[in-house]
mmCIF file of N, CA and C in Angstrom:
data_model
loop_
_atom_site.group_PDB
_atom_site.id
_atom_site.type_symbol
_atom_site.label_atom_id
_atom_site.label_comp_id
_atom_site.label_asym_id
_atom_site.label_seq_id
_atom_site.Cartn_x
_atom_site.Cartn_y
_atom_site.Cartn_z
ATOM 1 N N UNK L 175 4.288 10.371 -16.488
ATOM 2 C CA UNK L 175 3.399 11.265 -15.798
ATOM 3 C C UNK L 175 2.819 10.695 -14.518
ATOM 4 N N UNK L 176 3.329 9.782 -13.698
ATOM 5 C CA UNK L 176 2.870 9.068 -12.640
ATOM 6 C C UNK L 176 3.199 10.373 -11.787
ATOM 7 N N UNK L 177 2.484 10.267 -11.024
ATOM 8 C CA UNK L 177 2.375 11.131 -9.318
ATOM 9 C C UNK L 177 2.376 10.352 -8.335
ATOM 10 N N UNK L 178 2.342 9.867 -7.294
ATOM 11 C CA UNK L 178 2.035 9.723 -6.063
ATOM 12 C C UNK L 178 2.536 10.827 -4.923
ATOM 13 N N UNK L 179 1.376 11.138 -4.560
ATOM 14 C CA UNK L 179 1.392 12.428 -3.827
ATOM 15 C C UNK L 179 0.497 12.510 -2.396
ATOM 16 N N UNK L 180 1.225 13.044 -1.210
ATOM 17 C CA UNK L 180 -0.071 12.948 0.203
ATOM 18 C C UNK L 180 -0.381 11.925 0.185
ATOM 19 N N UNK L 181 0.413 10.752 0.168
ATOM 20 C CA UNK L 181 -0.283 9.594 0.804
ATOM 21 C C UNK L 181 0.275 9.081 2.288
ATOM 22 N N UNK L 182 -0.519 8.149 3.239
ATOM 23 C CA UNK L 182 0.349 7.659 4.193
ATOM 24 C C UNK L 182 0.308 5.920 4.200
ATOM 25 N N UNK L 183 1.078 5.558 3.969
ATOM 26 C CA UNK L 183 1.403 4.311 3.651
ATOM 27 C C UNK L 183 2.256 3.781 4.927
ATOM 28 N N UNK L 184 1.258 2.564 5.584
ATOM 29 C CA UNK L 184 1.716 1.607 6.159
ATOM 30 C C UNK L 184 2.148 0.358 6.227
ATOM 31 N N UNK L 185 3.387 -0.042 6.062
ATOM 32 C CA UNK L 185 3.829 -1.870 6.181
ATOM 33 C C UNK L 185 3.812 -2.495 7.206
ATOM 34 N N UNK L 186 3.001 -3.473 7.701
ATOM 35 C CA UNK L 186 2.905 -4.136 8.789
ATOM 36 C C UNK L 186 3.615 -5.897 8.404
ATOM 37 N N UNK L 187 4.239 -5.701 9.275
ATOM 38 C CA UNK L 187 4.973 -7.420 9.266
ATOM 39 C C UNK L 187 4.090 -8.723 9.236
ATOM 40 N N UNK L 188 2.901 -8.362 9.434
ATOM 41 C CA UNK L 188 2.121 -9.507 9.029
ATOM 42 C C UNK L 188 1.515 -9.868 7.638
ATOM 43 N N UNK L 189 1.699 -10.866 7.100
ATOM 44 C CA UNK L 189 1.449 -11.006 5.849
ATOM 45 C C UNK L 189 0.803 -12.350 5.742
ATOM 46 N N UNK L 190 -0.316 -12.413 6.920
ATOM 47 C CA UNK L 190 -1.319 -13.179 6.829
ATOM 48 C C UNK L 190 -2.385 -13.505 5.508
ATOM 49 N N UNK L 191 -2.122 -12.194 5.230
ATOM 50 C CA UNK L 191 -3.677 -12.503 4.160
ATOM 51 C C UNK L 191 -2.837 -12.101 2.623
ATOM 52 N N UNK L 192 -1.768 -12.542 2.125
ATOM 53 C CA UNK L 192 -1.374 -12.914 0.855
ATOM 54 C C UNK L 192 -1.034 -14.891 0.843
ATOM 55 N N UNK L 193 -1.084 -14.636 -0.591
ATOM 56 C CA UNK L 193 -0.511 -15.974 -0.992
ATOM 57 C C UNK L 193 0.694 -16.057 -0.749
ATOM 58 N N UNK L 194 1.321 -17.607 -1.108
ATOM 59 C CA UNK L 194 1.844 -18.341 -0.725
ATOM 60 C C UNK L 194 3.189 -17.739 -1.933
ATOM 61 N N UNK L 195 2.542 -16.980 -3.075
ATOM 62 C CA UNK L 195 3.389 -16.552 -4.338
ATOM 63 C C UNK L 195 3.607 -15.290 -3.874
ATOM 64 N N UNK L 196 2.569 -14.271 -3.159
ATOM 65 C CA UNK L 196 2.713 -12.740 -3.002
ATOM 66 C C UNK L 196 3.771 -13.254 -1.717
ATOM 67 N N UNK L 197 3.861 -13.757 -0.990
ATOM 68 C CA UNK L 197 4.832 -13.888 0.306
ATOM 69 C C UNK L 197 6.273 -13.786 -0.010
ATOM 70 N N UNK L 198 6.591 -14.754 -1.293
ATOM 71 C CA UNK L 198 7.891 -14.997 -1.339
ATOM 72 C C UNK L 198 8.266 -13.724 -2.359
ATOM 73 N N UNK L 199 7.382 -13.379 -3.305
ATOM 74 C CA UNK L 199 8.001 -11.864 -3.798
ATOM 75 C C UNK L 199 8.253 -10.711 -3.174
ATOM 76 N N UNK L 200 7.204 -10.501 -2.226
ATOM 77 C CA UNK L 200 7.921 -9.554 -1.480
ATOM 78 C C UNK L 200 9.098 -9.683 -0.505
ATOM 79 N N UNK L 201 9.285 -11.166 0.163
ATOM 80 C CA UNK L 201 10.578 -11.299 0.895
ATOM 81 C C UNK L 201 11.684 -11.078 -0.498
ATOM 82 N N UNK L 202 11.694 -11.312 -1.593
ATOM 83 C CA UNK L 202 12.531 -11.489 -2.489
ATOM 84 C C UNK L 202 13.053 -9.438 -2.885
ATOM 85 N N UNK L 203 11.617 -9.056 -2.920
ATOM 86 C CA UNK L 203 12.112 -7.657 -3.490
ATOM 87 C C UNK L 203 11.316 -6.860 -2.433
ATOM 88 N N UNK L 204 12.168 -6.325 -1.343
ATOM 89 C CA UNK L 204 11.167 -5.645 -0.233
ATOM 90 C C UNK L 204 11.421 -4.107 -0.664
ATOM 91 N N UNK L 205 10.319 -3.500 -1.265
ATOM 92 C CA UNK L 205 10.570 -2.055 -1.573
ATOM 93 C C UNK L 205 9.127 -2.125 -1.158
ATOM 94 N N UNK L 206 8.774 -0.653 -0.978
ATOM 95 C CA UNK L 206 7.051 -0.173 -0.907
ATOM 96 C C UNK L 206 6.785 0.339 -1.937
ATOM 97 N N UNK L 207 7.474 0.332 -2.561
ATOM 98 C CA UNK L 207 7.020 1.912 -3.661
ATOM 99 C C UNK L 207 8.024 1.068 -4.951
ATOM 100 N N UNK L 208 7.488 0.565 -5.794
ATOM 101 C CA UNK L 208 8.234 0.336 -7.262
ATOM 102 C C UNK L 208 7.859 1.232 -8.781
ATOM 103 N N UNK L 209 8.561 1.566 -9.017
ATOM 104 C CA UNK L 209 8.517 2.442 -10.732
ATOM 105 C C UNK L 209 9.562 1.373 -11.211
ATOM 106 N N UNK L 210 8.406 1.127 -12.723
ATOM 107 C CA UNK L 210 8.859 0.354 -13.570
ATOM 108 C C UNK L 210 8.892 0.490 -14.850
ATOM 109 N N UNK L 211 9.593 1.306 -15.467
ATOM 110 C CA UNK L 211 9.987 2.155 -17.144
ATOM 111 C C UNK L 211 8.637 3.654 -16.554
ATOM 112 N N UNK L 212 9.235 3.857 -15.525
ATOM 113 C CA UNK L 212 8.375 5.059 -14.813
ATOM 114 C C UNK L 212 9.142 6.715 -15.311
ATOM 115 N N UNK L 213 9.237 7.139 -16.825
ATOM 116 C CA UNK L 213 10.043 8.513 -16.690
ATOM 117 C C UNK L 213 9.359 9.240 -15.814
ATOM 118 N N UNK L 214 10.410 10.299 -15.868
ATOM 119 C CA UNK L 214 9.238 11.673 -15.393
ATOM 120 C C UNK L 214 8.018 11.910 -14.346
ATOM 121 N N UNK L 215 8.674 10.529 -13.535
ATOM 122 C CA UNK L 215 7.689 9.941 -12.315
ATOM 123 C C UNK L 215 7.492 11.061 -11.054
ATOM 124 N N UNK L 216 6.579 11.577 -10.238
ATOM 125 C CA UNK L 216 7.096 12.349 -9.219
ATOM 126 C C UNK L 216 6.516 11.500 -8.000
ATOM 127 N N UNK L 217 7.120 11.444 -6.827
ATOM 128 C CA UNK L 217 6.745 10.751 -5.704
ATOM 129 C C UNK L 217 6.948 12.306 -4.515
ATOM 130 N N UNK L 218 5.855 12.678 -4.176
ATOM 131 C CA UNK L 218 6.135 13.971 -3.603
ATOM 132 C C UNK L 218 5.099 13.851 -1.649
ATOM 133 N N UNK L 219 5.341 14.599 -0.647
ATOM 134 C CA UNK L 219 5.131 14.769 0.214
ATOM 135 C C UNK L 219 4.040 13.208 0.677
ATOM 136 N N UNK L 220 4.861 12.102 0.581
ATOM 137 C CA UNK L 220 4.092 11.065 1.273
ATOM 138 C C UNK L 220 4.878 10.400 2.929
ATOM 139 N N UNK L 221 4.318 9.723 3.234
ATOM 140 C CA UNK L 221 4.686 9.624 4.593
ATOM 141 C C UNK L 221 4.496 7.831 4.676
ATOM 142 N N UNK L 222 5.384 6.862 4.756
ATOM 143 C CA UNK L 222 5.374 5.971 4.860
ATOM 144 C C UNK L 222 6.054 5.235 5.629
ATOM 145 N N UNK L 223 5.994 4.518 6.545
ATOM 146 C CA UNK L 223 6.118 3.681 7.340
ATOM 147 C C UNK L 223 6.232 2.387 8.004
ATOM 148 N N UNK L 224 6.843 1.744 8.583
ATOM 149 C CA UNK L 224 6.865 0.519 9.082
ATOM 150 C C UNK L 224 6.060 0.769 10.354
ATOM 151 N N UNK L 225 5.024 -0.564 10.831
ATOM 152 C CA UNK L 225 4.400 -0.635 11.952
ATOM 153 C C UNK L 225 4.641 -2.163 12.225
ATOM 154 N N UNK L 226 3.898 -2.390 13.365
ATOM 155 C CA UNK L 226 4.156 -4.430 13.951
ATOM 156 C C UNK L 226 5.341 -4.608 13.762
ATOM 157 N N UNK L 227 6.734 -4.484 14.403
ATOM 158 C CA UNK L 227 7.400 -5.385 14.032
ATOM 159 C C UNK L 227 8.090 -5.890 13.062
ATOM 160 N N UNK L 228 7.643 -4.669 11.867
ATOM 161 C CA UNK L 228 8.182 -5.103 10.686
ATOM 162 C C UNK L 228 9.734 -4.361 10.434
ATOM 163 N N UNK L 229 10.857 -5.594 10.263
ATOM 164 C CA UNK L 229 12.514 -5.359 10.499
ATOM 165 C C UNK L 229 12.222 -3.963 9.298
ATOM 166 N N UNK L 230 13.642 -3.116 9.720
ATOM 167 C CA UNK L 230 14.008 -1.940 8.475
ATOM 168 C C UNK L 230 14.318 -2.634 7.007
ATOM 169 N N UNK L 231 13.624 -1.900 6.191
ATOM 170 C CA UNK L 231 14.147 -2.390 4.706
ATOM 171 C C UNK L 231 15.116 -1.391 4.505
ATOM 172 N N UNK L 232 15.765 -1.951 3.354
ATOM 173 C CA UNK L 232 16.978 -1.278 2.935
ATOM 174 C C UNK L 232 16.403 -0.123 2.258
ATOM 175 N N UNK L 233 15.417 0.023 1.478
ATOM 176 C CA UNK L 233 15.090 1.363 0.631
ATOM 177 C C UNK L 233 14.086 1.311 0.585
ATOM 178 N N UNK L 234 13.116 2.411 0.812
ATOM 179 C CA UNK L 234 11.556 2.754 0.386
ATOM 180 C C UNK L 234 11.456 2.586 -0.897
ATOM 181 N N UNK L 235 11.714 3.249 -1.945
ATOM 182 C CA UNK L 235 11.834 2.882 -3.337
ATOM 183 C C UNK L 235 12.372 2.161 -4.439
ATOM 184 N N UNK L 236 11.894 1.607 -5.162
ATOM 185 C CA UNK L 236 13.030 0.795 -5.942
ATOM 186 C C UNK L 236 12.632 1.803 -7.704
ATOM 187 N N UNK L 237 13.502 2.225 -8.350
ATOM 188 C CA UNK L 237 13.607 2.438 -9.366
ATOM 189 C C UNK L 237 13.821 1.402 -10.193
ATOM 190 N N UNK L 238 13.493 0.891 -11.628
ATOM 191 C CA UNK L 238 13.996 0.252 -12.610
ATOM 192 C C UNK L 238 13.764 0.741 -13.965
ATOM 193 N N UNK L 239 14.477 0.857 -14.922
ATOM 194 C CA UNK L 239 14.722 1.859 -16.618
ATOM 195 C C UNK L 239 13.234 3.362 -16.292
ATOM 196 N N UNK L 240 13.559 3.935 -15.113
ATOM 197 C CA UNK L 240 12.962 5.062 -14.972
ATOM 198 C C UNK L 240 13.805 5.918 -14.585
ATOM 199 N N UNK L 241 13.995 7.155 -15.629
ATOM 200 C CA UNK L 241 14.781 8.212 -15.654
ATOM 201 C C UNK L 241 13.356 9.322 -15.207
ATOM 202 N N UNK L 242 14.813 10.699 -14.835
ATOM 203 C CA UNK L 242 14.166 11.671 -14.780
ATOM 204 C C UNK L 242 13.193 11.603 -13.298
ATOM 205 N N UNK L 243 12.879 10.733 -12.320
ATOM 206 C CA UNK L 243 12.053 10.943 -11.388
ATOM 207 C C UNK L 243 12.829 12.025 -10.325
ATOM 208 N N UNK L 244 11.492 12.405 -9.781
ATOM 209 C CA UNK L 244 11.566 13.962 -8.485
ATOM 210 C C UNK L 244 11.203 12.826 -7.530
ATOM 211 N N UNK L 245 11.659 12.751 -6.245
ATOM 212 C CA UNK L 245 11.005 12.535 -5.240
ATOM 213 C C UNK L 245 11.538 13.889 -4.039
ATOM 214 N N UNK L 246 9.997 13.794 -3.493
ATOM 215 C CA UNK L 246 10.275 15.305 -2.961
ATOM 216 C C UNK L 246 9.543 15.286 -1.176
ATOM 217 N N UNK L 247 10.350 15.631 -0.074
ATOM 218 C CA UNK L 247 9.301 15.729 0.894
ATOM 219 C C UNK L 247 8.677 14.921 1.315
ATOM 220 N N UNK L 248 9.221 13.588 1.175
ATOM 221 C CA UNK L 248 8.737 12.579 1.608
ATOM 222 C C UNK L 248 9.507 12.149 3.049
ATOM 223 N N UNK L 249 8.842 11.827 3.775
ATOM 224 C CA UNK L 249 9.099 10.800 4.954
ATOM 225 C C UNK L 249 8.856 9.837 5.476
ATOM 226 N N UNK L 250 10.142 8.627 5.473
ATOM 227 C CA UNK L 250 10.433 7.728 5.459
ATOM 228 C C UNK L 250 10.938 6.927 6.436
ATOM 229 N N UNK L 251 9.820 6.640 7.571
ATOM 230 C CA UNK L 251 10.556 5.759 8.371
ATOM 231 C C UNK L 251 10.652 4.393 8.147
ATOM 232 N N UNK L 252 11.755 3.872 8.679
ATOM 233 C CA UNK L 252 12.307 2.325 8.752
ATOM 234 C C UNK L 252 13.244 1.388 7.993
ATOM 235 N N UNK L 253 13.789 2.536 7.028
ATOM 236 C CA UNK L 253 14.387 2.122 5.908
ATOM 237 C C UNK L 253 15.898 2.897 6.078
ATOM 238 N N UNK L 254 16.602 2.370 5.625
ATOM 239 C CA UNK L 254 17.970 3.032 5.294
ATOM 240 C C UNK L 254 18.375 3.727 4.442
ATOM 241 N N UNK L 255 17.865 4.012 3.705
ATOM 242 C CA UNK L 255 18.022 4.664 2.568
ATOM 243 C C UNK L 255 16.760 5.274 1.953
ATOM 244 N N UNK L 256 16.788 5.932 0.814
ATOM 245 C CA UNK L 256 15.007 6.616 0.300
ATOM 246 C C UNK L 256 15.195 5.647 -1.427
ATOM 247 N N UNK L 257 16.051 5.304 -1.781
ATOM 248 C CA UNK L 257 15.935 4.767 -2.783
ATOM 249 C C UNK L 257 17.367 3.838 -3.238
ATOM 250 N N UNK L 258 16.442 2.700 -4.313
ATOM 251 C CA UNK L 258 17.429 1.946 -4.814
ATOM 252 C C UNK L 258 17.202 2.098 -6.468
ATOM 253 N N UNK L 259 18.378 2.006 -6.929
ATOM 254 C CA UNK L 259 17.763 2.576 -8.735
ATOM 255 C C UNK L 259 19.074 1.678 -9.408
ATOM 256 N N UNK L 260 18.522 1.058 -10.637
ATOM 257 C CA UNK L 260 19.396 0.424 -11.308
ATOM 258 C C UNK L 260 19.996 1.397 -12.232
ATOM 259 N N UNK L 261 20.947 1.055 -12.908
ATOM 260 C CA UNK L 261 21.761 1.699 -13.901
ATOM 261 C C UNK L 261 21.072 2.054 -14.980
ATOM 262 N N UNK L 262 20.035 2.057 -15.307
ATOM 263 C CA UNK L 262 18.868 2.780 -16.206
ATOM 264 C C UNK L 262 18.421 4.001 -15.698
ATOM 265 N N UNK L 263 18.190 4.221 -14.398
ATOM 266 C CA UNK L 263 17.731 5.027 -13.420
ATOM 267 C C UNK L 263 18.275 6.024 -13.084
ATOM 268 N N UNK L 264 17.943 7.689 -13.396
ATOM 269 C CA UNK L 264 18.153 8.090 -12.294
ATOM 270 C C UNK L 264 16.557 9.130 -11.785
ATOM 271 N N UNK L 265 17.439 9.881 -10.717
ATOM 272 C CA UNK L 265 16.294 10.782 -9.967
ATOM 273 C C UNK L 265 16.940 11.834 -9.400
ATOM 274 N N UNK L 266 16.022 12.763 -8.945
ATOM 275 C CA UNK L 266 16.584 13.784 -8.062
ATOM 276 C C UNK L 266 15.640 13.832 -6.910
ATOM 277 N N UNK L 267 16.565 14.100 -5.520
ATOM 278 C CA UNK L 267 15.741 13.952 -4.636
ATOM 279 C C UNK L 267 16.281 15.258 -3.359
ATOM 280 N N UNK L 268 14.673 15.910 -3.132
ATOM 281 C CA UNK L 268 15.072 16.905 -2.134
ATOM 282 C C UNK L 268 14.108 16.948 -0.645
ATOM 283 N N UNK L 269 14.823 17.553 0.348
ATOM 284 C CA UNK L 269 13.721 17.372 1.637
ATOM 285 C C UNK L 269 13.251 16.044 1.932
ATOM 286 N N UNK L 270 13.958 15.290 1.205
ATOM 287 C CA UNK L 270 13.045 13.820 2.228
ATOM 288 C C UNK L 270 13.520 13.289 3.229
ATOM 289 N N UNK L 271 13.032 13.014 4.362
ATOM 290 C CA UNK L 271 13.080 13.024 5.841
ATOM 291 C C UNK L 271 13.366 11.387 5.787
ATOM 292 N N UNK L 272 14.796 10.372 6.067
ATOM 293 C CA UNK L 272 14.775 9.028 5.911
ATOM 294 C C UNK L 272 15.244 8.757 7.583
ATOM 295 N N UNK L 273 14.459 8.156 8.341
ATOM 296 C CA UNK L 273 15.155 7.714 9.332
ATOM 297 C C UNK L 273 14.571 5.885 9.815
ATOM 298 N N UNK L 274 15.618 5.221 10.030
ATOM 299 C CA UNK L 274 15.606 4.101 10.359
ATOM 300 C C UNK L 274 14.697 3.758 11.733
ATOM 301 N N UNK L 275 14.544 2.740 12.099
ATOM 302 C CA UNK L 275 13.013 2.367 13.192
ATOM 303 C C UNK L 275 13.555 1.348 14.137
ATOM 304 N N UNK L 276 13.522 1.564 15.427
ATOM 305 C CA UNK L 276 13.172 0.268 16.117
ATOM 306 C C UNK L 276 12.461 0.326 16.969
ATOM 307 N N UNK L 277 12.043 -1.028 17.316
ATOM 308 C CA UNK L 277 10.772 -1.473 18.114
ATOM 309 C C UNK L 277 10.962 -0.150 19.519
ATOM 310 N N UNK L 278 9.959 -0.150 20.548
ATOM 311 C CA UNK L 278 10.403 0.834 21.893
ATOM 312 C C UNK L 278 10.532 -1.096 22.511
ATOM 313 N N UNK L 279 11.766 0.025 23.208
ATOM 314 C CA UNK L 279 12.235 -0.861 24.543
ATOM 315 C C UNK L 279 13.629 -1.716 23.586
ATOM 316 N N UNK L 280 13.750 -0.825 22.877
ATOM 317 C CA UNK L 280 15.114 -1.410 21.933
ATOM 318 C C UNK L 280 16.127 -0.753 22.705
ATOM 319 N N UNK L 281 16.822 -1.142 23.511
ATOM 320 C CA UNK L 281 17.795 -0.349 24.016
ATOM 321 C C UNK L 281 19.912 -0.170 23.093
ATOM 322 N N UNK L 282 19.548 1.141 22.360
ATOM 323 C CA UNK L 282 20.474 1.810 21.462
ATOM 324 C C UNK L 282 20.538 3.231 21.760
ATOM 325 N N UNK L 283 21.772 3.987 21.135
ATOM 326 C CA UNK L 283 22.232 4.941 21.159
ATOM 327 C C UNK L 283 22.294 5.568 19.587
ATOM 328 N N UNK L 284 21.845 6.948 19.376
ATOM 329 C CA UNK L 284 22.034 7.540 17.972
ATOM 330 C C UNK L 284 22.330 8.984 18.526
ATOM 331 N N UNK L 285 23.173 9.188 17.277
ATOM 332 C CA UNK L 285 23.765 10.815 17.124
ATOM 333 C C UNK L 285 22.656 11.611 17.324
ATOM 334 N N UNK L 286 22.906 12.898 18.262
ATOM 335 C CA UNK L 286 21.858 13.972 17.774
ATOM 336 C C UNK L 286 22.004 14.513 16.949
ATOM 337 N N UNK L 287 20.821 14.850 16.307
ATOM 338 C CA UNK L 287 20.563 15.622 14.980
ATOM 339 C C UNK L 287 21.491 16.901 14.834
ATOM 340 N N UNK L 288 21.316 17.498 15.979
ATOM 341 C CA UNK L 288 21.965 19.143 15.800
ATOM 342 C C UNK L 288 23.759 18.860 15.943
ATOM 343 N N UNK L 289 24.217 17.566 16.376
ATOM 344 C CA UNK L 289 25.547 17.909 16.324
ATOM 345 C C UNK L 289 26.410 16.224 17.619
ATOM 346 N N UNK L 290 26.959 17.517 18.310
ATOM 347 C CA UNK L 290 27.958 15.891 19.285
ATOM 348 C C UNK L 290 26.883 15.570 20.122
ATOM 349 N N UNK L 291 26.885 14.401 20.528
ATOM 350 C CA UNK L 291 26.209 14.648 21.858
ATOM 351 C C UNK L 291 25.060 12.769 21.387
ATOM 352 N N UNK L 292 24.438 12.036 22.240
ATOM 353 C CA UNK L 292 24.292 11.501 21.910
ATOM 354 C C UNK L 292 22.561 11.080 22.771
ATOM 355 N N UNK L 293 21.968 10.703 21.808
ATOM 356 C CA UNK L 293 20.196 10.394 22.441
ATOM 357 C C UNK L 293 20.356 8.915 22.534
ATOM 358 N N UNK L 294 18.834 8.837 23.867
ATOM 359 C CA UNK L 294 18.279 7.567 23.770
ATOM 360 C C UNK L 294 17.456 7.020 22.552
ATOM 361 N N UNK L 295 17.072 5.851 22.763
ATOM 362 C CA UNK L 295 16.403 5.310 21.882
ATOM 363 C C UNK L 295 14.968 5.408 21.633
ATOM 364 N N UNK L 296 14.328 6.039 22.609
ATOM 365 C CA UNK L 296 13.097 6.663 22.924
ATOM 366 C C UNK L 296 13.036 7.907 21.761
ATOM 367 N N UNK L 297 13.968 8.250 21.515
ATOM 368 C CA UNK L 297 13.689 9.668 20.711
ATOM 369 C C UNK L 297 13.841 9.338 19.217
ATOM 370 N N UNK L 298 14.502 7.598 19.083
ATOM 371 C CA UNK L 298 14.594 7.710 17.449
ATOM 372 C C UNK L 298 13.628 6.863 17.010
ATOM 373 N N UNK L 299 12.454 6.294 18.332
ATOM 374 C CA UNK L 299 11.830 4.960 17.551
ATOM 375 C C UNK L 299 10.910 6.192 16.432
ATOM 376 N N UNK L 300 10.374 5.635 15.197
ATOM 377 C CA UNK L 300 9.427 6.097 14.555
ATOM 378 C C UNK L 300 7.700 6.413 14.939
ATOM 379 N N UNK L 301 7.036 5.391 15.951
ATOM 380 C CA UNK L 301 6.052 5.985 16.814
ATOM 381 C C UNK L 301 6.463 6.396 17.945
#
């Protein structure tokens, strides 16, 4: 029966003010969002983000022996993906907005959304 719902969640690359133990777990398992024997979990219309500098993680979420989760309407910048789930795991997931981040003044090229044609990098940073 977990929810997380309407939240806006920011990761900033500085990780000044953890320990020396919280430092190396999160370089070890970089997710924002963990469910852990989480059934029936819903993660619905949150908005989370990378700010400072902080490189793209591979997945906003990490699933582990949690079946049955909704994630819904969420948007997700800086990450490649909206979720990682072990073989215990699954979910269903609809409307969530995942797009990857780089710094401004990153000079790259990405597909436009609507089709051929191709944008600056100004239009895909996340701020």
């Amino acid at each position: 029966g977990v929810v997380i719902e309407d939240n806006l969640i920011e990761v900033r690359g500085d990780l000044s003010g953890l320990s020396a133990h919280e430092r190396a777990a999160d370089g070890a398992h970089p997710f924002v969002i963990r469910l852990i024997q989480a059934d029936g979990a819903v993660v619905r219309n949150n908005r989370v983000r990378l700010t400072g500098g902080t490189p793209p993680l591979a997945a906003a979420i990490e699933l582990t022996a949690s079946r049955a989760v909704t994630l819904e309407e969420n948007r997700l910048d800086g990450f490649a993906r909206a979720v990682q789930a072990d073989t215990r795991s699954d979910y269903m997931a609809s409307a969530n907005l995942v797009r990857p981040c780089w710094p401004r003044g990153t000079r790259l090229v990405a597909p436009l959304e609507g089709g051929a044609g191709r944008v600056s990098a100004e239009q895909v940073e996340c701020r």
